[in-house]
Coordinates of C-alpha atoms in Angstrom, one line a residue:
Chain A
M1 CA 0.0 0.0 0.0
K2 CA 3.0 2.3 0.1
P3 CA 2.5 3.7 -3.5
F4 CA -1.2 4.3 -2.7
R5 CA -0.3 6.2 0.4
I6 CA 2.3 8.3 -1.4
I7 CA -0.2 9.2 -4.1
M8 CA -2.7 10.1 -1.5
T9 CA -0.3 12.2 0.5
K10 CA 0.8 14.1 -2.6
L11 CA -2.8 14.7 -3.7
L12 CA -3.8 15.9 -0.2
V13 CA -0.8 18.3 0.0
R14 CA -1.5 19.7 -3.5
T15 CA -5.2 20.1 -2.9
T16 CA -4.7 21.8 0.4
C17 CA -2.1 24.1 -1.0
L18 CA -4.3 25.0 -3.9
A19 CA -7.3 25.6 -1.7
T20 CA -5.8 27.5 1.2
T21 CA -3.0 29.8 0.0
I22 CA -3.7 33.4 -0.7
S23 CA -1.6 33.1 -3.8
C24 CA -4.5 31.3 -5.3
E25 CA -6.3 34.6 -5.7
N26 CA -4.3 35.8 -8.7
P27 CA -4.7 32.7 -10.9
L28 CA -8.3 32.1 -9.9
I29 CA -9.8 35.6 -9.9
G30 CA -7.0 37.9 -11.1
D31 CA -5.3 40.8 -9.5
D32 CA -6.9 44.1 -8.4
P33 CA -6.7 46.6 -11.2
A34 CA -3.9 49.1 -10.5
N35 CA -4.8 52.4 -8.9
T36 CA -3.4 54.6 -11.6
A37 CA -4.9 57.7 -13.2
E38 CA -5.0 55.9 -16.6
N39 CA -6.6 52.8 -15.2
N40 CA -9.2 54.8 -13.3
F41 CA -10.1 56.8 -16.4
E42 CA -10.3 53.6 -18.5
I43 CA -12.6 52.0 -16.0
L44 CA -14.9 55.0 -15.6
W45 CA -15.1 55.6 -19.4
G46 CA -15.7 51.9 -19.9
Q47 CA -18.5 51.7 -17.4
F48 CA -20.3 54.6 -19.0
D49 CA -19.8 53.0 -22.4
R50 CA -21.4 49.8 -21.1
Y51 CA -24.3 51.1 -19.1
Y52 CA -25.2 54.8 -19.7
A53 CA -28.5 54.9 -21.5
L54 CA -28.7 58.3 -23.2
F55 CA -25.8 58.7 -25.6
S56 CA -28.0 58.5 -28.7
L57 CA -30.6 60.7 -27.2
K58 CA -28.1 63.4 -26.3
G59 CA -26.2 63.0 -29.6
V60 CA -22.9 62.2 -27.8
D61 CA -20.2 60.2 -29.6
W62 CA -18.7 58.5 -26.6
N63 CA -15.8 57.1 -28.6
Q64 CA -14.9 60.5 -29.8
V65 CA -15.1 61.7 -26.2
Y66 CA -12.5 59.0 -25.4
T67 CA -10.3 60.1 -28.3
D68 CA -10.5 63.7 -27.0
Y69 CA -9.9 63.1 -23.3
R70 CA -7.8 60.0 -23.0
P71 CA -4.6 61.7 -24.1
R72 CA -5.0 64.1 -21.2
V73 CA -4.5 61.3 -18.7
T74 CA -1.0 60.0 -18.3
A75 CA 1.0 58.1 -15.7
T76 CA 1.9 61.5 -14.2
T77 CA -1.7 62.9 -14.0
S78 CA -2.4 63.9 -10.4
H79 CA -5.5 63.1 -8.4
T80 CA -6.8 66.7 -8.9
E81 CA -6.0 66.7 -12.6
L82 CA -7.8 63.5 -13.1
W83 CA -10.9 64.9 -11.3
E84 CA -10.9 67.9 -13.5
T85 CA -10.5 65.9 -16.7
V86 CA -13.3 63.4 -15.9
T87 CA -15.7 65.9 -14.6
E88 CA -15.2 68.0 -17.7
M89 CA -15.8 64.9 -19.8
L90 CA -19.0 64.0 -17.9
E91 CA -20.3 67.5 -18.2
I92 CA -20.7 66.8 -21.9
L93 CA -23.6 64.5 -21.0
D94 CA -25.4 67.3 -19.1
D95 CA -27.3 64.8 -16.9
S96 CA -27.8 65.5 -13.2
H97 CA -28.2 61.8 -12.5
I98 CA -24.5 61.5 -13.2
E99 CA -22.6 61.9 -10.0
L100 CA -18.9 61.6 -9.0
H101 CA -17.8 61.6 -5.4
D102 CA -14.5 61.5 -3.6
P103 CA -15.6 60.5 -0.1
V104 CA -12.1 61.0 1.3
L105 CA -11.6 64.6 0.1
N106 CA -15.4 65.3 0.2
W107 CA -15.5 66.3 -3.4
E108 CA -18.8 66.1 -5.2
Y109 CA -19.7 66.6 -8.8
I110 CA -23.1 66.5 -10.5
S111 CA -23.3 66.8 -14.3
G112 CA -25.2 69.7 -15.7
F113 CA -25.8 71.1 -12.2
A114 CA -25.6 74.8 -13.1
D115 CA -29.4 75.1 -14.0
N116 CA -30.4 73.2 -10.9
D117 CA -28.2 75.3 -8.6
Q118 CA -29.6 78.5 -10.1
A119 CA -33.2 77.3 -9.4
R120 CA -32.3 76.8 -5.8
R121 CA -31.4 80.5 -5.6
E122 CA -34.8 81.4 -7.0
Y123 CA -36.8 79.8 -4.3
D124 CA -37.1 80.4 -0.6
I125 CA -39.2 78.1 1.6
Q126 CA -39.0 80.5 4.6
L127 CA -40.6 83.2 2.4
I128 CA -43.5 80.9 1.7
Q129 CA -43.8 79.9 5.3
N130 CA -43.8 83.5 6.6
K131 CA -45.5 85.5 3.9
Y132 CA -47.8 83.2 2.1
L133 CA -48.8 80.6 4.8
G134 CA -48.8 83.2 7.6
N135 CA -46.7 80.8 9.7
A136 CA -49.8 78.5 9.9
F137 CA -48.4 75.4 8.3
Q138 CA -48.0 71.8 9.4
F139 CA -45.8 68.9 8.6
T140 CA -46.6 65.2 8.2
N141 CA -45.3 62.9 10.8
D142 CA -42.2 62.0 8.7
G143 CA -41.6 65.6 7.8
G144 CA -41.7 65.0 4.1
I145 CA -44.7 67.2 3.4
M146 CA -45.5 70.7 4.6
Y147 CA -49.1 71.8 4.1
G148 CA -51.4 74.8 4.9
D149 CA -53.6 77.3 3.1
L150 CA -53.0 80.4 1.1
D151 CA -55.3 83.1 2.4
K152 CA -57.7 80.5 3.5
E153 CA -58.8 80.1 0.0
I154 CA -56.3 77.7 -1.6
G155 CA -54.7 74.6 -0.2
Y156 CA -51.0 74.3 -0.4
I157 CA -48.8 71.2 -0.3
K158 CA -45.0 71.3 -0.4
V159 CA -43.3 67.9 -1.0
F160 CA -39.7 68.1 0.1
D161 CA -38.5 64.8 -1.2
F162 CA -39.4 61.2 -2.2
E163 CA -37.1 59.3 0.1
R164 CA -40.3 58.6 2.1
E165 CA -43.4 56.8 1.1
H166 CA -45.7 59.7 2.1
K167 CA -48.2 57.5 3.8
D168 CA -49.7 60.5 5.5
I169 CA -50.9 62.0 2.2
D170 CA -54.5 61.0 3.0
L171 CA -54.4 63.1 6.2
V172 CA -53.1 66.1 4.1
I173 CA -55.8 65.6 1.5
S174 CA -58.6 65.3 4.1
R175 CA -57.4 68.6 5.7
L176 CA -57.2 70.5 2.4
E177 CA -60.2 68.9 0.7
Q178 CA -62.4 71.8 1.8
F179 CA -60.6 74.3 -0.4
P180 CA -61.8 74.8 -4.0
A181 CA -58.2 74.7 -5.4
M182 CA -54.8 73.5 -4.5
V183 CA -51.1 74.2 -5.2
V184 CA -48.7 71.3 -5.2
D185 CA -45.2 72.8 -4.9
L186 CA -42.5 70.6 -6.3
R187 CA -39.9 73.3 -6.7
T188 CA -36.5 72.2 -5.3
S189 CA -38.1 68.9 -4.3
R190 CA -35.5 66.2 -4.2
G191 CA -35.8 62.8 -5.8
G192 CA -36.2 59.4 -4.2
T193 CA -38.2 56.3 -4.8
T194 CA -41.4 55.6 -6.6
E195 CA -43.5 54.6 -3.6
G196 CA -44.1 58.3 -2.6
V197 CA -44.9 59.2 -6.2
I198 CA -47.5 56.5 -6.5
N199 CA -49.1 57.4 -3.2
I200 CA -49.3 61.1 -3.9
S201 CA -50.3 60.9 -7.6
G202 CA -53.1 58.4 -6.7
R203 CA -54.8 61.0 -4.5
F204 CA -55.2 63.3 -7.5
A205 CA -56.1 60.8 -10.2
D206 CA -59.6 60.8 -11.6
Q207 CA -59.1 57.6 -13.6
V208 CA -56.3 55.2 -14.7
R209 CA -54.2 56.9 -17.4
F210 CA -51.2 55.7 -19.3
V211 CA -48.6 58.5 -19.1
F212 CA -45.1 57.4 -20.2
T213 CA -42.8 54.4 -20.5
L214 CA -39.4 53.5 -19.1
Q215 CA -36.9 51.3 -20.8
T216 CA -33.7 49.9 -19.3
R217 CA -30.5 49.5 -21.2
N218 CA -29.9 45.8 -21.5
G219 CA -26.9 45.3 -23.8
P220 CA -23.6 46.7 -25.0
G221 CA -25.1 48.6 -27.9
Y222 CA -26.0 52.2 -27.1
D223 CA -29.6 51.5 -28.3
D224 CA -30.1 48.2 -26.6
F225 CA -33.1 48.5 -24.4
D226 CA -35.6 46.1 -22.9
A227 CA -39.4 46.3 -23.7
P228 CA -41.1 49.5 -22.4
T229 CA -42.6 49.4 -19.0
K230 CA -45.8 51.4 -19.0
K231 CA -46.2 53.9 -16.2
Y232 CA -49.8 54.8 -15.2
I233 CA -51.4 57.3 -12.9
V234 CA -53.9 55.2 -10.8
P235 CA -56.5 56.5 -8.3
S236 CA -55.7 55.3 -4.8
G237 CA -56.6 56.1 -1.2
P238 CA -60.0 56.9 0.3
M239 CA -60.5 60.2 -1.6
Q240 CA -59.2 61.9 -4.7
Y241 CA -58.8 65.6 -5.0
T242 CA -60.1 66.5 -8.5
K243 CA -60.7 70.2 -8.1
P244 CA -58.4 72.6 -9.9
V245 CA -54.7 72.1 -9.0
V246 CA -51.6 73.9 -10.0
V247 CA -48.3 72.0 -9.9
L248 CA -45.2 74.2 -9.5
T249 CA -41.8 73.1 -10.7
D250 CA -38.4 74.5 -11.5
R251 CA -35.1 73.2 -12.9
F252 CA -34.4 71.7 -9.4
T253 CA -37.4 69.3 -9.7
P254 CA -35.5 66.1 -10.5
S255 CA -36.1 62.4 -10.8
A256 CA -39.0 61.1 -8.6
A257 CA -40.3 64.7 -8.2
E258 CA -40.6 65.0 -12.0
H259 CA -42.1 61.5 -12.2
L260 CA -44.9 63.0 -10.0
T261 CA -45.0 66.1 -12.2
I262 CA -45.4 64.1 -15.4
L263 CA -48.2 62.1 -13.9
L264 CA -50.1 65.0 -12.4
A265 CA -49.6 67.2 -15.5
D266 CA -51.5 64.5 -17.5
L267 CA -54.6 65.1 -15.5
P268 CA -57.3 67.5 -16.9
H269 CA -57.8 69.4 -13.7
V270 CA -54.1 70.1 -13.2
T271 CA -52.1 73.0 -14.7
H272 CA -48.4 72.9 -14.7
I273 CA -46.8 76.2 -14.0
G274 CA -43.1 77.3 -13.5
D275 CA -40.0 76.2 -15.2
S276 CA -39.2 72.8 -16.9
T277 CA -38.2 70.1 -14.5
A278 CA -34.6 68.8 -14.4
G279 CA -35.0 66.2 -17.2
V280 CA -33.6 63.1 -15.4
F281 CA -36.2 60.4 -15.4
S282 CA -34.0 57.4 -15.3
D283 CA -33.4 55.7 -12.0
Q284 CA -29.8 56.1 -10.9
F285 CA -27.4 53.2 -11.2
G286 CA -26.3 51.9 -7.8
Y287 CA -23.1 53.6 -6.7
K288 CA -20.0 51.9 -8.0
F289 CA -16.4 52.8 -7.2
L290 CA -13.1 53.1 -8.9
P291 CA -9.8 51.7 -7.7
N292 CA -9.0 55.2 -6.3
G293 CA -12.1 55.2 -4.2
W294 CA -14.2 57.6 -6.2
L295 CA -17.9 56.8 -6.3
Y296 CA -20.0 57.3 -9.5
T297 CA -23.5 56.8 -10.7
M298 CA -25.4 57.4 -13.9
S299 CA -28.7 57.1 -15.8
Y300 CA -29.4 53.7 -17.2
Q301 CA -33.0 54.1 -18.4
L302 CA -34.9 56.0 -21.1
A303 CA -38.3 57.6 -20.5
L304 CA -40.6 58.2 -23.5
Y305 CA -44.0 59.8 -23.9
P306 CA -46.6 57.6 -25.7
D307 CA -45.9 59.6 -28.9
G308 CA -42.2 58.6 -28.8
T309 CA -40.8 61.9 -27.7
T310 CA -38.8 62.1 -24.5
P311 CA -38.6 64.4 -21.6
E312 CA -35.0 63.2 -20.9
G313 CA -32.7 66.1 -20.9
I314 CA -35.6 68.5 -21.4
G315 CA -37.8 68.0 -18.4
V316 CA -41.6 68.2 -18.2
V317 CA -42.3 71.5 -20.0
P318 CA -44.9 73.6 -18.1
D319 CA -48.2 74.8 -19.5
I320 CA -47.3 78.2 -18.3
Y321 CA -43.6 79.3 -18.1
I322 CA -42.7 81.6 -15.3
R323 CA -39.7 81.8 -13.0
N324 CA -38.5 84.0 -10.2
T325 CA -35.4 86.1 -10.2
E326 CA -33.0 86.1 -7.3
L327 CA -33.8 89.7 -6.7
E328 CA -37.5 89.0 -6.4
I329 CA -36.9 86.3 -3.9
A330 CA -34.5 88.6 -2.0
T331 CA -37.1 91.4 -1.9
G332 CA -39.8 89.1 -0.6
T333 CA -41.8 88.1 -3.6
D334 CA -42.4 84.6 -4.9
K335 CA -43.7 85.7 -8.3
V336 CA -44.4 82.1 -9.4
L337 CA -46.5 81.3 -6.4
E338 CA -48.4 84.6 -6.7
F339 CA -49.1 83.8 -10.3
A340 CA -50.5 80.4 -9.3
I341 CA -52.7 81.9 -6.7
E342 CA -54.0 84.5 -9.2
F343 CA -54.5 81.7 -11.7
L344 CA -56.6 79.6 -9.3
M345 CA -58.6 82.5 -8.0
Chain B
M1 CA -13.9 24.0 -18.8
A2 CA -11.6 27.0 -18.5
I3 CA -8.9 25.7 -16.1
P4 CA -7.0 28.4 -14.4
P5 CA -3.4 28.4 -15.4
N6 CA -2.1 27.0 -12.1
P7 CA 0.2 24.0 -12.3
A8 CA -1.0 22.7 -8.9
F9 CA -4.6 22.9 -10.0
R10 CA -3.9 21.0 -13.2
A11 CA -1.8 18.4 -11.4
T12 CA -4.6 17.8 -8.9
L13 CA -7.1 17.2 -11.7
S14 CA -4.6 14.9 -13.5
S15 CA -4.0 13.0 -10.3
L16 CA -7.7 12.6 -9.8
V17 CA -8.1 11.0 -13.2
V18 CA -5.2 8.6 -12.4
L19 CA -6.6 7.8 -9.1
L20 CA -10.1 7.0 -10.5
W21 CA -8.5 4.8 -13.1
F22 CA -6.5 3.0 -10.4
G23 CA -9.6 2.7 -8.3
S24 CA -11.6 1.1 -11.0
F25 CA -9.3 -1.9 -11.1
S26 CA -9.5 -2.5 -7.4
G27 CA -12.2 -5.0 -7.8
F28 CA -15.7 -5.0 -6.5
C29 CA -15.7 -6.0 -3.0
Q30 CA -18.3 -5.9 -0.3
S31 CA -18.6 -2.6 1.4
T32 CA -15.9 -1.8 3.9
L33 CA -17.8 1.2 5.3
S34 CA -20.3 0.6 8.1
R35 CA -24.0 1.3 7.5
S36 CA -25.2 4.2 9.5
S37 CA -27.5 7.2 9.7
S38 CA -26.0 10.3 11.2
F39 CA -26.6 13.9 11.8
G40 CA -23.8 16.4 12.0
I41 CA -23.1 20.1 12.7
L42 CA -19.9 22.0 12.0
I43 CA -18.8 25.5 12.5
G44 CA -15.7 27.4 11.3
N45 CA -14.3 30.0 9.0
S46 CA -14.9 30.8 5.4
N47 CA -12.1 32.5 3.5
F48 CA -13.8 34.2 0.6
H49 CA -12.4 35.9 -2.5
A50 CA -14.5 37.4 -5.3
L51 CA -14.4 39.6 -8.3
D52 CA -17.9 40.7 -9.3
L53 CA -17.9 43.3 -12.0
M54 CA -21.5 44.1 -11.4
L55 CA -20.3 45.6 -8.2
S56 CA -16.8 46.7 -8.5
P57 CA -13.6 46.3 -10.5
L58 CA -11.8 45.4 -7.2
N59 CA -11.6 42.0 -5.6
Y60 CA -13.6 41.4 -2.4
R61 CA -12.1 39.4 0.4
A62 CA -13.4 38.2 3.7
N63 CA -13.0 35.8 6.6
N64 CA -16.6 35.0 7.6
F65 CA -18.2 32.7 10.1
S66 CA -19.5 29.5 8.5
A67 CA -21.7 26.7 9.6
E68 CA -23.0 23.4 8.2
L69 CA -25.7 21.0 9.1
F70 CA -26.1 17.6 7.4
Y71 CA -28.0 14.3 7.6
R72 CA -26.2 11.4 6.1
H73 CA -27.3 7.8 5.4
Q74 CA -24.6 5.3 4.6
G75 CA -26.2 2.2 3.1
S76 CA -24.4 -0.9 2.0
S77 CA -23.4 0.6 -1.3
V78 CA -25.3 4.0 -1.4
L79 CA -24.5 7.1 0.4
Q80 CA -27.1 9.8 0.7
E81 CA -26.6 13.1 2.3
V82 CA -28.6 16.3 2.7
S83 CA -26.6 19.3 3.8
L84 CA -27.0 23.0 4.3
V85 CA -23.9 25.2 4.6
G86 CA -23.9 28.9 5.0
S87 CA -21.5 31.8 5.7
G88 CA -21.6 35.5 5.7
G89 CA -20.5 38.8 7.0
D90 CA -18.7 41.9 5.8
I91 CA -16.6 41.6 2.7
N92 CA -13.9 44.2 1.8
T93 CA -11.8 45.5 -0.9
V94 CA -8.4 47.3 -0.7
V95 CA -10.4 50.6 -0.7
P96 CA -11.2 50.7 3.0
H97 CA -14.6 52.5 3.1
F98 CA -16.5 50.3 0.7
S99 CA -17.2 47.1 2.7
M100 CA -20.3 45.2 1.7
T101 CA -22.3 42.4 3.2
G102 CA -21.9 39.0 1.6
V103 CA -23.9 35.9 2.2
R104 CA -23.3 32.4 0.8
A105 CA -25.4 29.3 1.2
A106 CA -25.7 25.9 -0.4
L107 CA -28.4 23.3 0.0
S108 CA -27.6 20.0 -1.5
Y109 CA -28.8 16.4 -1.8
S110 CA -26.1 13.9 -2.7
Y111 CA -26.6 10.4 -4.0
L112 CA -23.4 8.4 -4.4
R113 CA -23.1 4.8 -5.4
Q114 CA -20.1 2.8 -4.5
V115 CA -18.3 1.5 -7.6
S116 CA -15.3 -0.1 -6.1
A117 CA -13.9 -1.0 -2.7
S118 CA -10.9 -2.8 -1.3
G119 CA -9.4 -3.3 2.0
S120 CA -6.9 -4.9 4.2
K121 CA -6.1 -4.9 7.9
E122 CA -4.1 -1.8 7.4
S123 CA -6.5 0.2 5.4
E124 CA -9.6 0.2 3.4
H125 CA -10.9 2.4 0.7
A126 CA -13.9 2.7 -1.5
F127 CA -14.8 4.9 -4.5
S128 CA -18.2 6.2 -5.2
V129 CA -19.8 8.1 -8.1
G130 CA -23.1 9.9 -8.2
G131 CA -24.9 13.2 -8.4
I132 CA -25.7 16.2 -6.3
L133 CA -28.8 18.3 -6.6
R134 CA -27.7 21.6 -5.5
A135 CA -29.0 25.1 -4.8
F136 CA -26.2 27.6 -4.3
M137 CA -26.5 31.3 -3.5
N138 CA -24.0 34.1 -3.2
V139 CA -25.4 37.6 -2.6
E140 CA -23.4 40.7 -2.1
G141 CA -24.7 44.2 -1.5
S142 CA -24.5 47.5 0.2
E143 CA -27.5 49.6 1.3
E144 CA -25.3 52.7 1.4
Q145 CA -24.2 52.3 -2.2
E146 CA -27.6 51.0 -3.2
V147 CA -26.1 48.0 -5.1
V148 CA -26.7 44.3 -4.9
S149 CA -25.4 41.5 -7.0
W150 CA -25.9 37.8 -6.8
L151 CA -25.0 34.4 -8.3
V152 CA -27.8 31.9 -7.7
V153 CA -27.3 28.5 -9.2
Y154 CA -29.5 25.4 -9.3
S155 CA -27.5 22.6 -10.6
V156 CA -27.1 18.9 -11.1
N157 CA -23.5 18.0 -10.3
L158 CA -21.4 15.0 -11.1
A159 CA -19.6 13.8 -7.9
V160 CA -16.8 11.4 -7.3
Q161 CA -15.8 10.4 -3.8
G162 CA -13.1 8.4 -2.2
D163 CA -13.4 7.1 1.3
F164 CA -10.3 6.0 3.0
V165 CA -10.3 4.2 6.4
F166 CA -6.8 4.2 7.8
N167 CA -7.7 2.3 11.0
S168 CA -10.8 1.9 13.1
N169 CA -10.5 5.5 14.3
H170 CA -9.4 7.5 11.4
Q171 CA -11.4 8.0 8.1
L172 CA -10.9 10.4 5.3
S173 CA -13.4 11.3 2.5
W174 CA -12.5 13.2 -0.5
Q175 CA -15.1 14.4 -2.9
I176 CA -14.9 16.4 -6.1
H177 CA -18.0 17.7 -7.8
L178 CA -18.6 19.6 -11.1
P179 CA -21.9 20.9 -12.6
L180 CA -23.4 18.8 -15.4
I181 CA -26.2 21.3 -16.0
A182 CA -27.2 24.4 -14.2
M183 CA -29.7 27.2 -14.1
V184 CA -27.7 30.3 -13.3
H185 CA -29.3 33.6 -12.1
R186 CA -27.4 36.9 -12.2
P187 CA -28.6 40.5 -12.0
P188 CA -30.0 42.0 -15.2
Y189 CA -27.6 43.9 -17.4
A190 CA -28.2 47.2 -15.9
R191 CA -29.5 46.7 -12.4
L192 CA -33.1 45.8 -11.7
N193 CA -35.9 46.4 -14.1
E194 CA -38.5 48.5 -12.2
S195 CA -41.3 46.4 -13.3
L196 CA -39.8 43.5 -11.3
T197 CA -38.9 45.5 -8.3
E198 CA -42.1 47.2 -7.4
G199 CA -44.2 45.8 -4.6
N200 CA -43.4 43.1 -2.1
N201 CA -40.9 40.3 -2.4
R202 CA -39.0 42.4 -4.9
F203 CA -35.7 40.7 -4.3
L204 CA -37.1 37.2 -4.6
M205 CA -38.8 38.2 -7.8
A206 CA -35.6 39.7 -9.1
I207 CA -33.4 36.7 -8.4
S208 CA -35.9 34.2 -9.7
S209 CA -35.8 36.0 -13.1
Y210 CA -33.0 36.3 -15.5
G211 CA -32.0 32.6 -15.3
N212 CA -29.9 30.9 -18.0
I213 CA -29.2 27.3 -18.6
A214 CA -25.5 26.6 -18.4
T215 CA -23.1 23.8 -18.6
I216 CA -19.6 23.6 -17.2
I217 CA -18.4 25.4 -20.3
D218 CA -20.4 28.5 -19.5
Y219 CA -20.2 28.0 -15.7
P220 CA -16.8 26.6 -14.7
M221 CA -17.3 25.4 -11.2
I222 CA -15.5 22.9 -9.1
G223 CA -16.0 21.8 -5.5
N224 CA -13.5 19.9 -3.5
V225 CA -14.4 18.6 -0.1
L226 CA -12.0 16.8 2.3
T227 CA -13.5 15.4 5.4
Y228 CA -11.5 13.9 8.2
R229 CA -13.6 11.8 10.6
Y230 CA -12.2 10.6 14.0
T231 CA -14.2 8.1 15.9
M232 CA -14.7 9.1 19.5
S233 CA -17.3 6.5 20.4
D234 CA -19.8 4.3 18.7
R235 CA -22.2 7.2 18.4
F236 CA -19.9 10.2 18.1
H237 CA -17.3 11.3 15.6
L238 CA -15.2 14.4 15.4
L239 CA -15.2 16.0 12.0
V240 CA -12.8 18.3 10.3
K241 CA -13.9 19.5 6.9
H242 CA -12.1 21.5 4.2
N243 CA -14.3 22.7 1.5
F244 CA -13.0 24.5 -1.6
E245 CA -15.2 25.9 -4.3
Y246 CA -14.5 27.9 -7.4
H247 CA -17.2 29.6 -9.5
K248 CA -17.1 31.7 -12.6
Y249 CA -19.8 33.1 -14.8
S250 CA -19.5 35.8 -17.4
S251 CA -23.0 37.2 -18.0
P252 CA -24.1 39.9 -17.9
D253 CA -20.7 40.8 -16.4
T254 CA -18.1 38.5 -14.9
I255 CA -18.1 37.0 -11.5
K256 CA -15.2 34.9 -10.3
M257 CA -15.1 33.7 -6.8
F258 CA -13.6 31.0 -4.6
F259 CA -13.8 30.2 -1.0
V260 CA -12.3 27.8 1.5
N261 CA -14.4 26.7 4.4
I262 CA -12.5 25.1 7.2
L263 CA -15.0 23.6 9.7
V264 CA -14.9 21.6 12.8
G265 CA -17.8 19.7 14.3
I266 CA -19.3 16.4 15.4
N267 CA -21.7 13.9 14.0
W268 CA -23.6 11.3 15.9
N269 CA -25.0 8.1 14.7
L270 CA -28.8 7.9 15.0

């Protein structure tokens, strides 16, 4: 039995070595990619090439972008220079669902953010609370909605974000149902998930309506998308508010907030007033990171109206365009809200 | 099968072929392994390494807690075993602030028939061949990063096993298994389709979709299990188990992973 035992011993030793040593990692799953400026650029460009959904829509030749920007990144490119190069490259896509973060240095970049940032300066929640609501406003339990009345004649709802499900919307509707008209203020509302959108929109819907579609990129081709998923506005909850409603938006009404806008704007009793929304309808890709620790995300879906046109990059265009100036806000006038009040009176 | 370019790995497989050939000429003898039904529990460490490009270009590594439960019935020529093994915990890359949670589990039913056996006073050995019905799951994700990825596989595996009894107290089993056919589930190309994720049970709905039939060509996987069994009494055995698994799948983006579970436990004869 000696040869048998020798064979057994050799096999056991080899198998154990193979299966326990850290040196197995390289042949079995490969090395970590090197943390160099060139490699980080290549990975970032490649991930957008593989997953970003809106190259065709935005008319961007991503390969030409590579040709233009890749030579600027070399082995000697610094951390800061790489940041400047890739953010300049991503700015071409003008899509505020594209983000890049350096969590160590606390750097943050959002593509096409200039319009959004300007809209923030043309809005003041404290002005609305003090002047137009007369400091008589309430918040829902989760703090996601502020509501009150405008001169005891028009109901007012301010939705701050869609990170919450807004389950208290029925309480808000029941309190404001007495008013003959309502303002739903989505200016500077932040995005979030669809649950809040479904809950709020359902309380204004008069009937089921097909509003738009979403398609998800599902292949390496820039125009590879799955079948459209139809998005409806569906009545829900114990009561629906179907009296005249004005929805206010600005360029800082992104993502889930503009999903609510597009649904509400489809209703016959709703008038959309303000500026176009941010134009980022896709969900954001989960945050991925680069070897240097930067986090990034992007749009990977395409929204289309039933007629084949898209609000991506454009936003939901209002029925009546009007926007504040910084000076008006600074001098205590929310021209947009005053116009809405006048419109509903 | 895409064999990794590792000489030791190739040598191991070559040696296995030789050993099986050698074993096939050992003659059919009556079983040298005692009939029994037993139940076992083991705990230990899982050394985990993975590259999942759905999550990151960097490799994840971890040492996680691992545990296994099994029921085993050794007949005169047939071995049947049901086992559940799981491990999980934080998994990390070289970038320190991006740890995720990783969970791995496998539920399997093995049916192995003895094809040869031989023995002497010094030692006994037997070889068995059979199949394993197996459900394997590896899920990794981070709520903070809002990402999740998985490899879920339902497979029929071909298994070969050698049992070596060195004396009345020491026994060693060595099993290698490979998938004959598998249903492999990975995340969709670009994260989750919203239509599949709205409502309850979103994750179950998601991972039960996007399955593809695969053979070992598309899904190179190998499992290698070494079990040392020390007889403490008629009813109790001490077990030390070394379980190595390698998995690779390339759609919609590559996942390559391997882990080594080293477990210690007991089994008792019923």
